[in-house]
PDB file of C-alpha atoms in Angstrom:
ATOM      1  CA  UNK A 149      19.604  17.580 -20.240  1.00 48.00           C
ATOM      2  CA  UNK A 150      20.397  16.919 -16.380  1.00 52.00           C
ATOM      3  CA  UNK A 151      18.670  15.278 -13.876  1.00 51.00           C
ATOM      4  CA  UNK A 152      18.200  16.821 -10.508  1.00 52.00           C
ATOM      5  CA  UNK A 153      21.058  16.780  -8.223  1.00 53.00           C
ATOM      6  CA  UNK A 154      21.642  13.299  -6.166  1.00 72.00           C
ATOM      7  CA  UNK A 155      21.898  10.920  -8.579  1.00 84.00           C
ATOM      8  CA  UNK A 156      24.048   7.647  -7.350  1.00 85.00           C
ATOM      9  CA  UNK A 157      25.078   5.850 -10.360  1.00 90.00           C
ATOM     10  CA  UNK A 158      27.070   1.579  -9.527  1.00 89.00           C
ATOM     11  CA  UNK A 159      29.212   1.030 -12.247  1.00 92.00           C
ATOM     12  CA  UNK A 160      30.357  -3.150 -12.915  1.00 88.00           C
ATOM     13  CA  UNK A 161      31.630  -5.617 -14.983  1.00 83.00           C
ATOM     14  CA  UNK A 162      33.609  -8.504 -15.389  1.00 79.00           C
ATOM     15  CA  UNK A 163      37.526  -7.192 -15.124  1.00 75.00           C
ATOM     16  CA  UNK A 164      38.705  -5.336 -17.870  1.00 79.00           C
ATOM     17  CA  UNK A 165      35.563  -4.075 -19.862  1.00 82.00           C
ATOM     18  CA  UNK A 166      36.305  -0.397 -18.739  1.00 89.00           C
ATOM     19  CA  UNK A 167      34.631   0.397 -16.113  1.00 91.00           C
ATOM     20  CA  UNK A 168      36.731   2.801 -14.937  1.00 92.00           C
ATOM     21  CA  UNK A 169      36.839   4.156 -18.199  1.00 92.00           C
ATOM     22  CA  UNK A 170      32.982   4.949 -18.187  1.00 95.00           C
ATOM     23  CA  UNK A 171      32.877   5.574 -14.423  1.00 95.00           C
ATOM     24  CA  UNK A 172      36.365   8.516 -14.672  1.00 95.00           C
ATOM     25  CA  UNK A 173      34.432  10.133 -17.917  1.00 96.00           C
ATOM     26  CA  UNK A 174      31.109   9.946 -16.578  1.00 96.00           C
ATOM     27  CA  UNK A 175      32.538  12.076 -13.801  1.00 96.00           C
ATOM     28  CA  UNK A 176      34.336  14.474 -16.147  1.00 95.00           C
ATOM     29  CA  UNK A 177      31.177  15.243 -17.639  1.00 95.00           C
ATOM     30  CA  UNK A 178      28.884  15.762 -14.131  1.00 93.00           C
ATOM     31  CA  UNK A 179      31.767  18.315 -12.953  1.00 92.00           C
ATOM     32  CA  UNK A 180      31.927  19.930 -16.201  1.00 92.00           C
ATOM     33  CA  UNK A 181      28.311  21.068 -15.469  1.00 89.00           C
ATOM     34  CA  UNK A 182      29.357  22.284 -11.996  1.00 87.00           C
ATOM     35  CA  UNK A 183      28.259  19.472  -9.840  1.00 87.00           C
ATOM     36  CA  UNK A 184      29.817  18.465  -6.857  1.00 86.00           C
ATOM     37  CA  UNK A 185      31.345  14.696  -7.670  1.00 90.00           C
ATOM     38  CA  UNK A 186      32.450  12.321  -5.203  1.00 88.00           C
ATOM     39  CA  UNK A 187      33.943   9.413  -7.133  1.00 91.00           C
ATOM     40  CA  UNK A 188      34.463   6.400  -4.865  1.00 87.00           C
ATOM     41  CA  UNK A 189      36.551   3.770  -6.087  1.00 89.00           C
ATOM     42  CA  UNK A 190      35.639   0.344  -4.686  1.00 83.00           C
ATOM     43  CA  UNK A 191      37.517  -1.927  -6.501  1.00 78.00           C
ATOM     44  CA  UNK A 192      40.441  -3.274  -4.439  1.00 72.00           C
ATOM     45  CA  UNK A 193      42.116  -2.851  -7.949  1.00 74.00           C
ATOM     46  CA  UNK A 194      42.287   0.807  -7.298  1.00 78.00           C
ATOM     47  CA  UNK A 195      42.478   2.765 -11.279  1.00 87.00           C
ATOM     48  CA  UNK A 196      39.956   5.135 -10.955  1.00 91.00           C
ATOM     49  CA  UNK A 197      42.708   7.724  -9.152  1.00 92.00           C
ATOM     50  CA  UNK A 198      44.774   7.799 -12.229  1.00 90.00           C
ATOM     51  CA  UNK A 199      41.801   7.533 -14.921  1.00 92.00           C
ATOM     52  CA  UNK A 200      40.434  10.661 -13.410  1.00 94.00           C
ATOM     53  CA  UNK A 201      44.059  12.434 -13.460  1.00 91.00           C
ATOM     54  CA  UNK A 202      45.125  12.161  -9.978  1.00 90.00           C
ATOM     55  CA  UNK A 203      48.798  12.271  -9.987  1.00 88.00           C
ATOM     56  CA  UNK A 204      50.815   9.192  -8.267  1.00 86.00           C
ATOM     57  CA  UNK A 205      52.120  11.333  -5.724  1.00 87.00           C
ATOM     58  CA  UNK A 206      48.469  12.806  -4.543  1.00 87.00           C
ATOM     59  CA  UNK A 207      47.188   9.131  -4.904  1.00 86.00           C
ATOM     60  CA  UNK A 208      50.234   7.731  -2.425  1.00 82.00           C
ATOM     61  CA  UNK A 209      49.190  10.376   0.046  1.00 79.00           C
ATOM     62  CA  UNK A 210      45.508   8.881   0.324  1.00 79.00           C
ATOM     63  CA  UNK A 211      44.505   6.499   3.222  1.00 76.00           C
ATOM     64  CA  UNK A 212      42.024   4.008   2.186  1.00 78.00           C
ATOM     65  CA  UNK A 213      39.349   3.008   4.572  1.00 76.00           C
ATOM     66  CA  UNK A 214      40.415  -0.349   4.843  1.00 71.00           C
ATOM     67  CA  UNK A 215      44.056   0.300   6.000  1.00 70.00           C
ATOM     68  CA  UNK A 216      42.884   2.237   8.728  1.00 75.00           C
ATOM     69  CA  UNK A 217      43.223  -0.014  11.292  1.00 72.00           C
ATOM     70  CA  UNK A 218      42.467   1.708  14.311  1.00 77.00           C
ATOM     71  CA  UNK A 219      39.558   3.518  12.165  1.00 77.00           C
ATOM     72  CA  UNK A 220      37.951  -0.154  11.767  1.00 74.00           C
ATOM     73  CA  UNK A 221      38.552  -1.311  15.453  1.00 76.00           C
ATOM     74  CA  UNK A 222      37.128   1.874  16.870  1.00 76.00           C
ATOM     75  CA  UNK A 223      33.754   1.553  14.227  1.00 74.00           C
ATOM     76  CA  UNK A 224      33.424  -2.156  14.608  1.00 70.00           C
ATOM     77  CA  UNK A 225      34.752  -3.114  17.754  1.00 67.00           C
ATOM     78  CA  UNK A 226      36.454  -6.377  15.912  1.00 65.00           C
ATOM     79  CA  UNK A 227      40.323  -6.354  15.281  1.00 64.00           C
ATOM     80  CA  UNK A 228      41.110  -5.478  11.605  1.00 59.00           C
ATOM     81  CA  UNK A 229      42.556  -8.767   9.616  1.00 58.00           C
ATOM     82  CA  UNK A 230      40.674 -11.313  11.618  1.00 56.00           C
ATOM     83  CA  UNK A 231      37.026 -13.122  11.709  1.00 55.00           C
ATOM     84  CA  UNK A 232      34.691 -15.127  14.238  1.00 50.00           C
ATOM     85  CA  UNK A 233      34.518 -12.127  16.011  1.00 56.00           C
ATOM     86  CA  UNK A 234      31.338 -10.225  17.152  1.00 55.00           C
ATOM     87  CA  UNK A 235      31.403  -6.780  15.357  1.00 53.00           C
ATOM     88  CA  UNK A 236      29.073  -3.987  15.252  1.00 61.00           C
ATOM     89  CA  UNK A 237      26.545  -4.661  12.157  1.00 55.00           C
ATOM     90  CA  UNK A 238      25.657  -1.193  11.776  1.00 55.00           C
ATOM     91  CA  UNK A 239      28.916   0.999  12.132  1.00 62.00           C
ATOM     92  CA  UNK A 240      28.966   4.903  12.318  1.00 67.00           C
ATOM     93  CA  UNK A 241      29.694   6.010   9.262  1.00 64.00           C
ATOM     94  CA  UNK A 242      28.474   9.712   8.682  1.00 65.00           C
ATOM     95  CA  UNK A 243      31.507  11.357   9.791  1.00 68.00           C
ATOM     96  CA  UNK A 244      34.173   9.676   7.921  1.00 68.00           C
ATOM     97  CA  UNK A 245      34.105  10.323   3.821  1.00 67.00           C
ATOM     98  CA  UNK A 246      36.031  14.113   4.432  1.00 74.00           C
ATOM     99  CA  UNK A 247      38.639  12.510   6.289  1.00 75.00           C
ATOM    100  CA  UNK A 248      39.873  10.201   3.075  1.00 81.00           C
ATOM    101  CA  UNK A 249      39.295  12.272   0.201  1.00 85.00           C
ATOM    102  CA  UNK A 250      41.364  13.695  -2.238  1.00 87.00           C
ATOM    103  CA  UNK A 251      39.968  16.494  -4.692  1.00 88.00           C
ATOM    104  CA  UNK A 252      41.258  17.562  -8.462  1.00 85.00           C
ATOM    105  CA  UNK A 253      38.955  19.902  -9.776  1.00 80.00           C
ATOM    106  CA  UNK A 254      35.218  19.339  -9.264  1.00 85.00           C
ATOM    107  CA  UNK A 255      35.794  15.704  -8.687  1.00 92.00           C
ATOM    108  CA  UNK A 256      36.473  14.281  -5.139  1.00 90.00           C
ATOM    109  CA  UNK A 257      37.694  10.652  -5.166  1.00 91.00           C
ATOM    110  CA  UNK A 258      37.140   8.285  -2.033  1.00 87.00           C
ATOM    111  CA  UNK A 259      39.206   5.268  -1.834  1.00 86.00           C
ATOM    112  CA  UNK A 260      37.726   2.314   0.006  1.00 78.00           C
ATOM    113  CA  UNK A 261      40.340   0.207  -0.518  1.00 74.00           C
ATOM    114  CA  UNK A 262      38.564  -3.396   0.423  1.00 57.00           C
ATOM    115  CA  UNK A 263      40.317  -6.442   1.408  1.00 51.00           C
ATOM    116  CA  UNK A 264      40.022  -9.070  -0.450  1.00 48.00           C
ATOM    117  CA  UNK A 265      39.708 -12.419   1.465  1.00 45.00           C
ATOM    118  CA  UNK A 266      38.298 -16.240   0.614  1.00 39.00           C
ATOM    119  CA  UNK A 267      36.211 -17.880   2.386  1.00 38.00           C
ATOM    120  CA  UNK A 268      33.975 -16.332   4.312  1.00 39.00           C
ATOM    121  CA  UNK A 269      36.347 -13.394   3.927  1.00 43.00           C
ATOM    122  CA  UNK A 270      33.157 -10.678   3.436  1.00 47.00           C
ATOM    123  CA  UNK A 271      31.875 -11.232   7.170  1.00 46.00           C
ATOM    124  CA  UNK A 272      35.846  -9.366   8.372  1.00 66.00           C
ATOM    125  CA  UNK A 273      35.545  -6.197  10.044  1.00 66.00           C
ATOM    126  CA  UNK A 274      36.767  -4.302   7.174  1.00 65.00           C
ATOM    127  CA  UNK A 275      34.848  -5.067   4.775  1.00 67.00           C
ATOM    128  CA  UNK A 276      31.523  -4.532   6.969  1.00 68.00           C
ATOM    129  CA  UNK A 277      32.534  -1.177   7.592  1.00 71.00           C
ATOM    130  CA  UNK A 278      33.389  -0.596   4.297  1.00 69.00           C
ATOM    131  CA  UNK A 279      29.439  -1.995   2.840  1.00 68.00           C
ATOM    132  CA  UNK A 280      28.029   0.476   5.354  1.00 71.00           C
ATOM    133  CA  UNK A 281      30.245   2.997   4.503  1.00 72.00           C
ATOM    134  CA  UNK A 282      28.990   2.719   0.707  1.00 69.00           C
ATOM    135  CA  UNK A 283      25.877   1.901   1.327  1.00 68.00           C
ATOM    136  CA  UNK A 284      25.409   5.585   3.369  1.00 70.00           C
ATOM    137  CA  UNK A 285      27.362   7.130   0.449  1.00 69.00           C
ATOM    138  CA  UNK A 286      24.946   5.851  -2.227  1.00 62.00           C
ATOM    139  CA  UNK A 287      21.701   6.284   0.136  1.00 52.00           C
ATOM    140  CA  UNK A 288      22.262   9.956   1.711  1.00 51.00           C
ATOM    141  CA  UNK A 289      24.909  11.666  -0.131  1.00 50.00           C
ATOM    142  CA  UNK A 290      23.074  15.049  -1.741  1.00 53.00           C
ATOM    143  CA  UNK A 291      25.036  15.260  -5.026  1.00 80.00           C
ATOM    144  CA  UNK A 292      26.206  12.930  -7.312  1.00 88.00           C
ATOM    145  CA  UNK A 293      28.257  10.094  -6.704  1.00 88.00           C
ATOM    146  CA  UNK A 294      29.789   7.756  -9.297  1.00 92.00           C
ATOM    147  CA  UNK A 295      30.672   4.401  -7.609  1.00 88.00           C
ATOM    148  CA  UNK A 296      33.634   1.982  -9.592  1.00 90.00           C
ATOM    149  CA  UNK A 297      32.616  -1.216  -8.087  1.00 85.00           C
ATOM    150  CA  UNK A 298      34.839  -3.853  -7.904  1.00 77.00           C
ATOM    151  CA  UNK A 299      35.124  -6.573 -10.776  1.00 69.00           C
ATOM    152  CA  UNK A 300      32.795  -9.799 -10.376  1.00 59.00           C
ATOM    153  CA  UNK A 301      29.880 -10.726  -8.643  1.00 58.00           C
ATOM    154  CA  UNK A 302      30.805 -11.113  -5.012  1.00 58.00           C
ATOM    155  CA  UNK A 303      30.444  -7.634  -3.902  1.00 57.00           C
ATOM    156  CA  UNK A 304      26.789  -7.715  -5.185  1.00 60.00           C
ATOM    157  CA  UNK A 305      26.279 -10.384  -3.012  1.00 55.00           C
ATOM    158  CA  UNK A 306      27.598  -8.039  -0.072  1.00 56.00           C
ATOM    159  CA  UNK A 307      24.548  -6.204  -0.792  1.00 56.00           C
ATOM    160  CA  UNK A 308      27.067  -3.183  -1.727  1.00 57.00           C
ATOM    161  CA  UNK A 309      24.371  -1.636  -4.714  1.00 58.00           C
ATOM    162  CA  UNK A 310      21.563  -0.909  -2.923  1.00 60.00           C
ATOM    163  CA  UNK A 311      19.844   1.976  -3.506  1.00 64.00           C
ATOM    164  CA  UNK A 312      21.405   3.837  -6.149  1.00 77.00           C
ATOM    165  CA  UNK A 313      19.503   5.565  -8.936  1.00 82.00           C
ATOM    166  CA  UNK A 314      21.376   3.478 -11.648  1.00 87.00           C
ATOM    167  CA  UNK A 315      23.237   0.522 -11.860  1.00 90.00           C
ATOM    168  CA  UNK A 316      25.393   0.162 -15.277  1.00 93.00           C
ATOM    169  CA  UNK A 317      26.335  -3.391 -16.064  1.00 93.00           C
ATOM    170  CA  UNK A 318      29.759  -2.838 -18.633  1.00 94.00           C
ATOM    171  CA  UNK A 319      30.106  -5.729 -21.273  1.00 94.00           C
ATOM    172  CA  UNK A 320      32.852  -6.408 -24.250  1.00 93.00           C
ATOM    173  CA  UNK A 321      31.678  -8.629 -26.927  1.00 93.00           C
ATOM    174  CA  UNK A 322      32.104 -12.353 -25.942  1.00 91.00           C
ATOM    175  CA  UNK A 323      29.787 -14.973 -24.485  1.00 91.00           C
ATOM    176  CA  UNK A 324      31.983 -14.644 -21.054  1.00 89.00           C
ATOM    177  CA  UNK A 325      31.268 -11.079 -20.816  1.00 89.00           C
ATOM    178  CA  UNK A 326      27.893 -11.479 -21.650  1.00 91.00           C
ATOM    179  CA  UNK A 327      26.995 -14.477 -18.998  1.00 89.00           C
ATOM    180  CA  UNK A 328      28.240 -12.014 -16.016  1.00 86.00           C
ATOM    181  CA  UNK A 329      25.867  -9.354 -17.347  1.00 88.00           C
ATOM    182  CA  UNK A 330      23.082 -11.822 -17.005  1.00 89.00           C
ATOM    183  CA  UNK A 331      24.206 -13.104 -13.539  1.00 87.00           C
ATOM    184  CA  UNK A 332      24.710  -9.489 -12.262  1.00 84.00           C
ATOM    185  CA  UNK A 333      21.187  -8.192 -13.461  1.00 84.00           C
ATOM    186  CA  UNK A 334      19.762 -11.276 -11.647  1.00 84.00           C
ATOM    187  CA  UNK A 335      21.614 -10.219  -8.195  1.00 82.00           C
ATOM    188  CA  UNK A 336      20.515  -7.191  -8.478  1.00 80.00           C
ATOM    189  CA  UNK A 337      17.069  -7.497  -8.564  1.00 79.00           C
ATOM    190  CA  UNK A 338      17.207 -10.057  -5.939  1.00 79.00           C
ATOM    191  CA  UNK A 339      18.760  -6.831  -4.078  1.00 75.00           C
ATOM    192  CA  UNK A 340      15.523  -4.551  -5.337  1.00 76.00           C
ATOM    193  CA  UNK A 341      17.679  -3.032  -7.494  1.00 79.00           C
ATOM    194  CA  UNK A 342      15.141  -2.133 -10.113  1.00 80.00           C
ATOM    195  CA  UNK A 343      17.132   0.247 -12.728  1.00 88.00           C
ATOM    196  CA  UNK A 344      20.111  -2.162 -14.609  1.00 90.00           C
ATOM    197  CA  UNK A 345      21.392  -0.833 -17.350  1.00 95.00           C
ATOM    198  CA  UNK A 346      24.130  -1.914 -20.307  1.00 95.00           C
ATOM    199  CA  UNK A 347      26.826  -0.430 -21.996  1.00 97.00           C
ATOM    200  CA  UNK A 348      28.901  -1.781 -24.306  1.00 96.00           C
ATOM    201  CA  UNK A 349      32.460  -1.365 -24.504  1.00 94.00           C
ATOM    202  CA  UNK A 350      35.165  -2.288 -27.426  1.00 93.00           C
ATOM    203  CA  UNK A 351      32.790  -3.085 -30.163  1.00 95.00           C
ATOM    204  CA  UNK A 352      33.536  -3.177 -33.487  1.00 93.00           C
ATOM    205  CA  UNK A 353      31.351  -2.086 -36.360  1.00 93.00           C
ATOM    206  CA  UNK A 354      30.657  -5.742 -37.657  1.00 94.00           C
ATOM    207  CA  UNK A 355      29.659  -6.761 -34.172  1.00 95.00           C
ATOM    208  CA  UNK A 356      27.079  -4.194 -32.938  1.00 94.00           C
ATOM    209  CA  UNK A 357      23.835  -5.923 -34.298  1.00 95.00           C
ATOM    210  CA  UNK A 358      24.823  -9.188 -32.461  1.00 95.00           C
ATOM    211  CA  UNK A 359      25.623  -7.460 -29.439  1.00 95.00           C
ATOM    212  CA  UNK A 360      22.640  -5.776 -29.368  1.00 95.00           C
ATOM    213  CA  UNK A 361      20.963  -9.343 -29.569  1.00 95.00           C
ATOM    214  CA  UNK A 362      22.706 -10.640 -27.181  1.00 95.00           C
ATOM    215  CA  UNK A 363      22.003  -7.868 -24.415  1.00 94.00           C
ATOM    216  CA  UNK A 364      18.524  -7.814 -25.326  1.00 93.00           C
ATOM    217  CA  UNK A 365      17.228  -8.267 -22.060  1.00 91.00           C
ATOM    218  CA  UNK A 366      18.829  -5.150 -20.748  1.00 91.00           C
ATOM    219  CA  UNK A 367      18.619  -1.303 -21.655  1.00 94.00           C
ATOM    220  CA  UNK A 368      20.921  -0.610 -24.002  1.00 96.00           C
ATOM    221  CA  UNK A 369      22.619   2.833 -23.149  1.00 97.00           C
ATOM    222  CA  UNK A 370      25.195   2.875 -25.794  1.00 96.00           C
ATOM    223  CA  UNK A 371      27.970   1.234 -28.021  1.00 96.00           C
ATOM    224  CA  UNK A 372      31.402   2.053 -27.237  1.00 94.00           C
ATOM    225  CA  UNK A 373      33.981   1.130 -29.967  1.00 92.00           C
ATOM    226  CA  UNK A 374      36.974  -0.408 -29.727  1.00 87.00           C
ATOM    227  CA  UNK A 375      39.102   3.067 -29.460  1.00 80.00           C
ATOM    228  CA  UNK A 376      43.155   3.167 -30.062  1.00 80.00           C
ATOM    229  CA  UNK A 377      42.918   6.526 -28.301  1.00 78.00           C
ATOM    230  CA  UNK A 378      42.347   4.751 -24.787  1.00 76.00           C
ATOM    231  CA  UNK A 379      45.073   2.551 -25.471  1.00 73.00           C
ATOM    232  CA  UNK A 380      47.405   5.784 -25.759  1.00 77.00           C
ATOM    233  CA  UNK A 381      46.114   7.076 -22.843  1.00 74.00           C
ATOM    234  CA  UNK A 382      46.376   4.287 -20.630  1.00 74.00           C
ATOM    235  CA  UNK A 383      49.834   4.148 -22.065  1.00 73.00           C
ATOM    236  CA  UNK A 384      51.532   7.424 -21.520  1.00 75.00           C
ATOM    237  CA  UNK A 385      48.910   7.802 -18.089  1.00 75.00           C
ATOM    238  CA  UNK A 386      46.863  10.424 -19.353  1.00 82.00           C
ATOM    239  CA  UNK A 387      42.872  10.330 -18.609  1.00 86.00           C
ATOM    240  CA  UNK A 388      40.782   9.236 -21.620  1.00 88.00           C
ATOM    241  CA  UNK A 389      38.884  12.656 -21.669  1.00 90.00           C
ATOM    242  CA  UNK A 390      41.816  14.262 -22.362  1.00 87.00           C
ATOM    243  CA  UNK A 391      42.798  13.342 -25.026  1.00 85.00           C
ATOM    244  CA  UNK A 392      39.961  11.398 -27.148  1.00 89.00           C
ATOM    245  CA  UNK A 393      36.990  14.453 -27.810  1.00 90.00           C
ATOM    246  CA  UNK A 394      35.087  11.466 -29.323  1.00 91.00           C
ATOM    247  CA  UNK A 395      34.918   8.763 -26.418  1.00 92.00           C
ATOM    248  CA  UNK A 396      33.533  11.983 -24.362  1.00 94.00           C
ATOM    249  CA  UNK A 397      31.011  12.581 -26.908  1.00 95.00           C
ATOM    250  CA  UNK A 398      29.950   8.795 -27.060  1.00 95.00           C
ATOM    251  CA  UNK A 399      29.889   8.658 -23.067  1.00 96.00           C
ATOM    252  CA  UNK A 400      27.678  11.779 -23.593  1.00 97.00           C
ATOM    253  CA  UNK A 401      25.429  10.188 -25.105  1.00 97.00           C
ATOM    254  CA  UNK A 402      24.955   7.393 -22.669  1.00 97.00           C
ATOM    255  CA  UNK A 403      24.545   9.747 -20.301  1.00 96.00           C
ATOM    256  CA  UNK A 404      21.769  11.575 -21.893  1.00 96.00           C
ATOM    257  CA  UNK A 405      20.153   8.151 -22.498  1.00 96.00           C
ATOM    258  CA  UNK A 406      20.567   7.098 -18.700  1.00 95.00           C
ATOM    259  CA  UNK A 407      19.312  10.913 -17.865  1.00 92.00           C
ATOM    260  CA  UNK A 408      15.834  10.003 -20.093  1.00 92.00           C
ATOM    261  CA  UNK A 409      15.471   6.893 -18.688  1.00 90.00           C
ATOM    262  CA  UNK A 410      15.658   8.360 -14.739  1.00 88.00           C
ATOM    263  CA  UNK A 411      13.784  11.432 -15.537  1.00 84.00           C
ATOM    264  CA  UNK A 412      10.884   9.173 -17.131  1.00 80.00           C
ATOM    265  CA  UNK A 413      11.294   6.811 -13.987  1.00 59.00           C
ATOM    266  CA  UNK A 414      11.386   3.730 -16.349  1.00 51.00           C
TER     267      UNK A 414
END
């Protein structure tokens, strides 16, 4: 089963749930059906490079959108790095994604690279240009695009999910986990994002039943165990998909639950 080309799936979740776990396998699976990917890593915590295979040396050849200083201060009119400044709201954007991408097989990756800053640290230049820049991505970009958002809540309240077909919420069993899951559903459909999803990651037989419970006012996509084979890989750098047939299968699933779920328009 496959949905129609276009889909624009937000993957989040507290750090560490694996989220770039789901989001690299998810995008394993939409190439191996021959679709043009474009997976954009927007966590400033850039993994998604080497979860997908990307070699260190092809990932230290890749500009991210943020560093490029005179990129921002041409799009925004603000200099990069500082704020109080007036800055275009509404950056051009359509022109840039080719520029910054880096390809391995049917998957292109996109490195935003945003800045992270406190305060009032989401009104800087880059990281304006950088919302648009998703935003276009996940609004007119014809085939699919898998987008690893970045850990926490704030970028939700940089309005960075609208419009995408499907937003997946990642949880690991504990209250913690479970409280950000709540909070992020609530942003999001203070941001009309309608379609929030779950998936659970790291869960062991003897917790399933209270998980489910506890994520009960969410879709459930699927149950991810906890899986020794992950920890290998993220030891010795390999992807996950290469080297644990069963997490793909599992993912699988969850993606032929999401694929109902669109296709149905629920």
């Amino acid at each position: 089963m496959s949905v129609q080309s276009g889909v624009k799936i937000a993957i989040s979740g507290k750090g560490g749930v694996g989220k770039t776990t789901l989001s690299a396998i998810l995008c394993h699976l939409y190439a191996g059906e021959g679709k043009k990917v474009l997976a954009v890593d927007a966590d400033p915590d850039a993994n998604l490079g080497m979860a997908l295979g990307f070699t260190p040396q092809e990932l230290e050849q890749v500009t991210t959108i943020a560093q490029d200083r005179k990129l921002i201060k041409e799009r925004t009119s603000a200099e990069p790095g500082t704020s109080g400044q007036w800055f275009c709201l509404n950056p051009k954007v359509d022109d840039i994604p080719e520029r910054y991408v880096v390809q391995n097989g049917g998957v292109k990756l996109l490195q935003l690279g945003v800045t992270s800053t406190g305060g009032s640290g989401c009104y800087c230049p880059e990281n304006t240009f950088v919302k648009t820049l998703l935003n276009h991505l996940v609004l007119e970009e014809d085939d699919t695009v898998i987008v690893d958002m970045e850990a926490g809540l704030e970028h939700m309240s940089r309005g960075t999910a609208r419009g995408v077909d499907a937003f997946i919420v990642v949880v690991e069993p504990g209250q913690r986990s479970f409280q950000t899951a709540k909070a992020t559903v609530k942003l999001a459909r203070d941001l009309g994002v309608e379609r929030v999803f779950a998936v659970a990651n790291k869960v062991r037989p003897d917790q399933e039943e209270s998980v489910r419970q506890a994520l009960d006012f969410l879709p459930l996509l699927g149950i991810l165990p906890y899986d020794l084979e992950a920890v290998t890989a993220d030891l010795t750098g390999r992807p996950l998909f290469e080297v644990s047939p069963s997490m793909v299968a599992w993912v699988q699933d969850i993606k032929d639950n999401l694929e109902q779920y669109l296709l149905n328009k629920i």
